[in-house]
C-alpha cells in the first residue's frame, strides 16, 4: 500500500512540473462566437454561422475564416435608405474584402440559402472590386443572390468583383451594371457572377441583366473577362454594352473576352454591343483567345459600330488564330458562328437543337441531359437548375406562345403585330397574312396616331428590337407610316433592329419620314444592326431632311448588320438640303 501511494505521489508531482514548464499563453481554448454570429469558431469543423444581416456584415472582420449560412437573408429598401443600417452615404452594401482591406481567402458556404434585395451603388468612386464580395481568393459555394442591384465603376459582379479563387454552385438573378465617369477607370469588367475571373467558376448561372458603359467595356453573363476556367455554367439574362463615345465593347453570353477556358456552357439571353470603334459580340464570348469547348447558344446576338468595325457570331464575335473552338452549336437566327476568324461551329434550326445526336462531343452521362417533360426542349446541365421566366401561354396579346425560340409568340392579326413592341427581346412567328386598310390609319382608326400611322417597332438605339421575328412566309399588306419631327427618325415596320427578321414580305406599303435631323427609312427597318434574311418589299419608301443625313432603302435605310436573300421592287426616294 505504501509503495502504491509513493508511486501515485510521484506521478502527480510530474504532472505539476509539466504544467509549470508549459507557458500559459500556449494553452488555448476555442470559444463559440455568439456575439458576432449565431455560433461557430471560424474553423472548417466549426464555421461561423450566419443567420441574419448583421452576421453577414461581420464576415469582413475574419477574411480567412470559414462561414456557413443557416437561413435566408432578406434586405429591405429601408436598410439602404437614409437612416438605415446599410445606408453608407447612399452607396449601400460595402463589399467584403479587396478595397483597401484584406482579400477574402476563407470559405463561404451558402448552403443553398438566398440573399435577397442586396443594393450596392459604387459608380463613380475609387473602389475597384464590387459585389457581395470585392476580391475573392478563397472559396464561395452554394450561394443564391436574388433581386439585387449592383453597380460600380471597374470590376463588378453579382457575387464577386474579382475572383482568383473558386466559385461553385452559385446563381444571380439581380441586375449588375458598371459605368465609369473616371478617367482612371476607362476599362470596366462586369458579369452576372464576377467582373473578372482569374480562378475557377463552375456550376453557376445568371438570370439577371448585365450592362456596361465605359470607353472600354467588357460584359458577360457569367464574367466580364475570363483568364481562368469557367465550366458547367449558363446565362439566361440579357447582356449589353453601349459606351458613350466608347472605343471598344466586348460582349458575350458567358464572357466578354476570354484568355482562359470555357467548357460545357450555354446561353439563351440576348447579347448586344455597340461602340464608336471596335465592337465584338458572341453568344458565348465576345472575343476568344484560348479555348471554348462543348457550348451552345440560342440567344440573339447583335453589334453596331459607327466605324463599321462590328463582328458578330453565334458563338464568338472574334476568334484569335490561336483560339480553339470545338463542339459548339448555335441557333440559325444568327448568320455566322464566328464573326471574325476560323469558324468551326455548327448552325442548327430549332428542331435540330432538340436532338441529342446533334451535340457531338457532349457528355450526356455525367454533364448534360434532356429532361423529359421539361418545357425547355434543349440540353440543360445536370448540375445547374433549369431556370426560365414567363413560361405561361400568352393568349391575351397573341394567338399563343411564350416568346421563346421553341414556342414563339404567335401573330395572326394587326393587334398581335402591334403588341410585338411590348416584348422587344422575345421570339415571334406569324401564322397568317396581315392586311391593313385605309380606315385603320384614318382619323378614328386604330392606327391613326395623329396622322403619322404605324409607330415603328424598336424606336431607336436606346430601345431597339432585340428579338427574332419570323414571318414564316407571310405578308404584311397596306402598312402606312408618315413620321415627321425634329429628332432623328428611324422608320419602317421596325425602326431600329438589332435582332433577326426573316421570311417576311411587305406589300403595297407607304413608308415616309422627314426631319431636320438624321432620317433612316426602310421597308423592313429604318436602321439595321442585326440580321435580315429572305425578306422583300414592294412598297414605296421616302425620306427627307432639311438639315442632316438621309438614308432610305427598300429593305433597310442603313445597314450595319447582315442582309441576305432579300429583294426590293418598290420606289425609293431620298432628299436632303444638307
XYZ file of N, CA, C and O in Angstrom, residues 51-144:
376
model
N -27.015 33.845 -39.792
C -28.469 33.717 -39.864
C -29.175 35.036 -40.135
O -30.386 35.052 -40.332
N -28.433 36.173 -40.146
C -29.078 37.465 -40.395
C -28.095 38.447 -41.036
O -26.931 38.131 -41.270
N -28.580 39.648 -41.297
C -27.791 40.660 -41.989
C -26.561 41.080 -41.188
O -25.486 41.303 -41.769
N -26.717 41.226 -39.885
C -25.580 41.632 -39.050
C -24.475 40.581 -39.100
O -23.283 40.910 -39.184
N -24.851 39.303 -39.033
C -23.853 38.233 -39.139
C -23.120 38.302 -40.474
O -21.898 38.169 -40.539
N -23.883 38.524 -41.566
C -23.271 38.609 -42.893
C -22.280 39.767 -42.956
O -21.182 39.634 -43.525
N -22.649 40.887 -42.375
C -21.774 42.054 -42.382
C -20.491 41.818 -41.591
O -19.449 42.421 -41.877
N -20.549 40.939 -40.610
C -19.372 40.666 -39.777
C -18.358 39.738 -40.458
O -17.251 39.560 -39.954
N -18.722 39.162 -41.594
C -17.780 38.294 -42.315
C -16.505 39.053 -42.643
O -15.399 38.492 -42.603
N -16.625 40.333 -42.939
C -15.467 41.139 -43.339
C -14.395 41.211 -42.245
O -13.238 41.524 -42.538
N -14.771 40.937 -41.020
C -13.808 41.014 -39.913
C -12.881 39.800 -39.860
O -11.838 39.842 -39.201
N -13.266 38.726 -40.520
C -12.499 37.482 -40.454
C -12.319 36.917 -41.871
O -12.900 35.898 -42.231
N -11.510 37.583 -42.707
C -11.446 37.244 -44.137
C -10.823 35.894 -44.450
O -10.940 35.418 -45.585
N -10.178 35.253 -43.473
C -9.555 33.955 -43.737
C -10.268 32.808 -43.017
O -9.763 31.684 -42.963
N -11.463 33.072 -42.496
C -12.183 32.071 -41.713
C -13.170 31.280 -42.574
O -13.338 31.529 -43.770
N -13.833 30.323 -41.936
C -14.876 29.512 -42.573
C -16.245 29.993 -42.085
O -16.433 30.264 -40.893
N -17.203 30.074 -43.023
C -18.545 30.563 -42.710
C -19.591 29.637 -43.325
O -19.371 29.030 -44.370
N -20.767 29.591 -42.683
C -21.878 28.814 -43.225
C -23.195 29.531 -42.934
O -23.477 29.893 -41.797
N -23.982 29.751 -43.998
C -25.312 30.318 -43.815
C -26.267 29.238 -43.318
O -26.209 28.091 -43.781
N -27.134 29.625 -42.387
C -28.093 28.661 -41.852
C -29.538 29.097 -42.108
O -30.475 28.403 -41.735
N -29.704 30.259 -42.779
C -31.048 30.708 -43.151
C -30.937 31.744 -44.262
O -29.862 32.301 -44.501
N -32.060 31.997 -44.949
C -32.096 33.043 -45.964
C -31.970 34.411 -45.304
O -32.327 34.593 -44.135
N -31.472 35.378 -46.085
C -31.331 36.747 -45.595
C -32.038 37.678 -46.568
O -31.803 37.618 -47.780
N -32.913 38.547 -46.042
C -33.683 39.452 -46.883
C -33.390 40.895 -46.486
O -33.634 41.295 -45.342
N -32.845 41.663 -47.430
C -32.672 43.098 -47.228
C -33.935 43.821 -47.706
O -34.607 43.382 -48.640
N -34.236 44.952 -47.084
C -35.375 45.771 -47.485
C -34.875 47.132 -47.962
O -33.717 47.503 -47.728
N -35.740 47.883 -48.618
C -35.369 49.223 -49.066
C -34.989 50.110 -47.886
O -34.119 50.979 -48.001
N -35.637 49.898 -46.750
C -35.341 50.701 -45.563
C -33.909 50.483 -45.081
O -33.303 51.395 -44.503
N -33.351 49.305 -45.323
C -31.969 49.034 -44.909
C -30.983 49.969 -45.588
O -29.941 50.321 -45.019
N -31.306 50.382 -46.829
C -30.370 51.185 -47.612
C -30.810 52.642 -47.743
O -30.128 53.446 -48.373
N -31.964 52.969 -47.150
C -32.429 54.351 -47.147
C -31.685 55.143 -46.072
O -31.056 54.572 -45.176
N -31.740 56.453 -46.159
C -31.061 57.292 -45.164
C -31.576 56.948 -43.773
O -32.780 56.901 -43.536
N -30.650 56.684 -42.883
C -31.008 56.251 -41.542
C -31.006 54.750 -41.386
O -31.051 54.238 -40.269
N -30.967 54.026 -42.507
C -30.931 52.565 -42.452
C -29.562 52.047 -42.079
O -28.542 52.741 -42.211
N -29.524 50.803 -41.631
C -28.276 50.210 -41.137
C -27.195 50.151 -42.203
O -26.004 50.238 -41.905
N -27.602 50.045 -43.490
C -26.619 49.905 -44.555
C -26.697 51.058 -45.558
O -26.381 50.893 -46.732
N -27.103 52.233 -45.077
C -27.217 53.399 -45.956
C -25.865 53.760 -46.569
O -25.742 53.934 -47.779
N -24.856 53.918 -45.738
C -23.472 54.104 -46.201
C -23.350 55.275 -47.180
O -22.784 55.134 -48.278
N -23.914 56.431 -46.786
C -23.879 57.630 -47.632
C -24.502 57.397 -49.007
O -24.058 57.948 -50.024
N -25.522 56.555 -49.049
C -26.229 56.291 -50.287
C -25.612 55.211 -51.156
O -26.153 54.874 -52.215
N -24.478 54.652 -50.707
C -23.780 53.645 -51.512
C -24.188 52.222 -51.177
O -23.814 51.286 -51.879
N -24.942 52.052 -50.121
C -25.426 50.724 -49.777
C -24.341 49.797 -49.279
O -23.403 50.203 -48.590
N -24.455 48.548 -49.655
C -23.560 47.489 -49.165
C -22.097 47.776 -49.488
O -21.760 48.130 -50.625
N -21.249 47.608 -48.474
C -19.803 47.704 -48.664
C -19.274 46.304 -48.950
O -19.418 45.399 -48.132
N -18.666 46.078 -50.143
C -18.200 44.737 -50.496
C -17.226 44.167 -49.462
O -16.463 44.908 -48.838
N -17.283 42.864 -49.301
C -16.415 42.174 -48.348
C -15.061 41.907 -48.998
O -14.964 41.137 -49.948
N -14.020 42.560 -48.522
C -12.662 42.292 -48.973
C -12.270 42.951 -50.280
O -13.058 43.086 -51.205
N -11.003 43.394 -50.347
C -10.419 43.786 -51.611
C -10.358 45.259 -51.934
O -9.740 45.652 -52.904
N -10.960 46.127 -51.126
C -10.922 47.561 -51.381
C -10.281 48.262 -50.182
O -10.961 48.758 -49.301
N -8.980 48.260 -50.165
C -8.272 48.835 -49.040
C -8.288 47.949 -47.817
O -7.870 48.352 -46.738
N -8.805 46.729 -47.959
C -8.827 45.768 -46.857
C -8.322 44.434 -47.374
O -8.008 44.271 -48.549
N -8.229 43.474 -46.474
C -7.682 42.178 -46.833
C -8.594 41.428 -47.788
O -9.807 41.400 -47.629
N -7.998 40.814 -48.807
C -8.755 39.982 -49.746
C -9.381 38.811 -49.007
O -8.805 38.258 -48.078
N -10.584 38.421 -49.429
C -11.219 37.268 -48.808
C -10.504 35.996 -49.244
O -10.401 35.698 -50.440
N -10.009 35.237 -48.282
C -9.288 33.985 -48.559
C -9.915 32.798 -47.842
O -9.375 31.701 -47.868
N -11.046 33.021 -47.207
C -11.684 31.960 -46.443
C -12.605 31.098 -47.286
O -12.479 31.010 -48.511
N -13.553 30.470 -46.596
C -14.555 29.617 -47.253
C -15.934 30.097 -46.824
O -16.245 30.155 -45.626
N -16.766 30.462 -47.808
C -18.128 30.908 -47.534
C -19.079 29.906 -48.152
O -19.161 29.777 -49.378
N -19.821 29.194 -47.314
C -20.752 28.173 -47.773
C -22.175 28.683 -47.565
O -22.652 28.803 -46.441
N -22.845 28.983 -48.680
C -24.216 29.480 -48.579
C -25.222 28.408 -48.230
O -26.360 28.731 -47.875
N -24.819 27.146 -48.347
C -25.715 26.030 -48.022
C -27.036 26.127 -48.791
O -28.099 25.780 -48.270
N -26.960 26.664 -50.048
C -28.126 26.826 -50.928
C -29.139 27.843 -50.398
O -30.290 27.868 -50.837
N -28.717 28.703 -49.476
C -29.599 29.766 -48.986
C -29.528 30.987 -49.903
O -28.615 31.125 -50.716
N -30.486 31.884 -49.740
C -30.652 33.031 -50.631
C -30.427 34.341 -49.893
O -30.886 34.514 -48.756
N -29.726 35.266 -50.551
C -29.626 36.653 -50.099
C -30.453 37.486 -51.065
O -30.173 37.528 -52.270
N -31.486 38.137 -50.568
C -32.436 38.852 -51.419
C -32.364 40.351 -51.154
O -32.254 40.786 -50.008
N -32.437 41.140 -52.238
C -32.581 42.588 -52.105
C -31.310 43.352 -51.843
O -31.370 44.520 -51.435
N -30.145 42.778 -52.100
C -28.890 43.483 -51.856
C -28.771 44.693 -52.781
O -29.016 44.601 -53.984
N -28.384 45.829 -52.228
C -28.197 47.053 -53.003
C -26.789 47.567 -52.798
O -26.318 47.706 -51.664
N -26.105 47.850 -53.907
C -24.719 48.309 -53.833
C -24.487 49.279 -54.983
O -24.585 48.890 -56.158
N -24.206 50.544 -54.682
C -24.018 51.557 -55.721
C -22.714 52.303 -55.479
O -22.659 53.250 -54.706
N -21.665 51.852 -56.174
C -20.361 52.489 -56.050
C -19.894 53.042 -57.387
O -18.692 53.125 -57.657
N -20.832 53.417 -58.239
C -20.480 54.042 -59.511
C -19.829 55.396 -59.252
O -20.348 56.207 -58.490
N -18.703 55.614 -59.881
C -18.053 56.911 -59.777
C -17.078 57.054 -58.635
O -16.450 58.103 -58.496
N -16.917 56.018 -57.770
C -15.922 56.141 -56.714
C -14.710 55.268 -57.046
O -14.634 54.633 -58.091
N -13.743 55.242 -56.167
C -12.469 54.595 -56.452
C -12.419 53.122 -56.056
O -11.364 52.504 -56.148
N -13.521 52.567 -55.616
C -13.499 51.148 -55.282
C -13.329 50.321 -56.550
O -14.094 50.439 -57.490
N -12.347 49.458 -56.553
C -12.056 48.679 -57.750
C -12.931 47.442 -57.865
O -13.326 47.055 -58.960
N -13.230 46.810 -56.729
C -13.878 45.500 -56.747
C -15.213 45.556 -56.010
O -15.250 45.807 -54.795
N -16.295 45.289 -56.746
C -17.620 45.471 -56.156
C -18.526 44.277 -56.465
O -18.596 43.797 -57.598
N -19.212 43.831 -55.434
C -20.171 42.748 -55.470
C -20.531 42.454 -54.030
O -20.241 43.261 -53.132
N -21.173 41.331 -53.743
C -21.314 40.940 -52.344
C -19.925 40.862 -51.730
O -19.669 41.356 -50.637
N -19.001 40.231 -52.480
C -17.582 40.233 -52.148
C -16.845 41.113 -53.152
O -17.234 41.186 -54.325
N -15.765 41.745 -52.685
C -14.966 42.562 -53.595
C -13.963 41.732 -54.365
O -14.012 41.622 -55.585
N -13.014 41.109 -53.622
C -11.927 40.348 -54.238
C -11.842 39.010 -53.506
O -11.605 38.963 -52.310
N -12.025 37.927 -54.257
C -12.012 36.595 -53.656
C -10.813 35.776 -54.102
O -10.551 35.615 -55.293
N -10.073 35.248 -53.117
C -9.030 34.256 -53.370
C -9.331 32.969 -52.614
O -8.498 32.072 -52.574
N -10.497 32.918 -52.014
C -10.898 31.741 -51.259
C -11.911 30.917 -52.039
O -11.824 30.774 -53.260
N -12.913 30.403 -51.313
C -13.957 29.569 -51.926
C -15.329 30.089 -51.521
O -15.598 30.326 -50.342
N -16.178 30.279 -52.516
C -17.563 30.684 -52.282
C -18.443 29.653 -52.973
O -18.293 29.395 -54.166
N -19.377 29.069 -52.240
C -20.185 27.996 -52.820
C -21.610 28.004 -52.269
O -21.880 28.525 -51.182
N -22.509 27.423 -53.049
C -23.886 27.235 -52.591
C -24.600 28.511 -52.225
O -25.418 28.528 -51.306
N -24.370 29.597 -52.990
C -24.933 30.902 -52.640
C -25.871 31.383 -53.727
O -25.577 31.297 -54.915
N -27.013 31.932 -53.317
C -28.027 32.407 -54.257
C -28.318 33.882 -53.984
O -28.651 34.250 -52.864
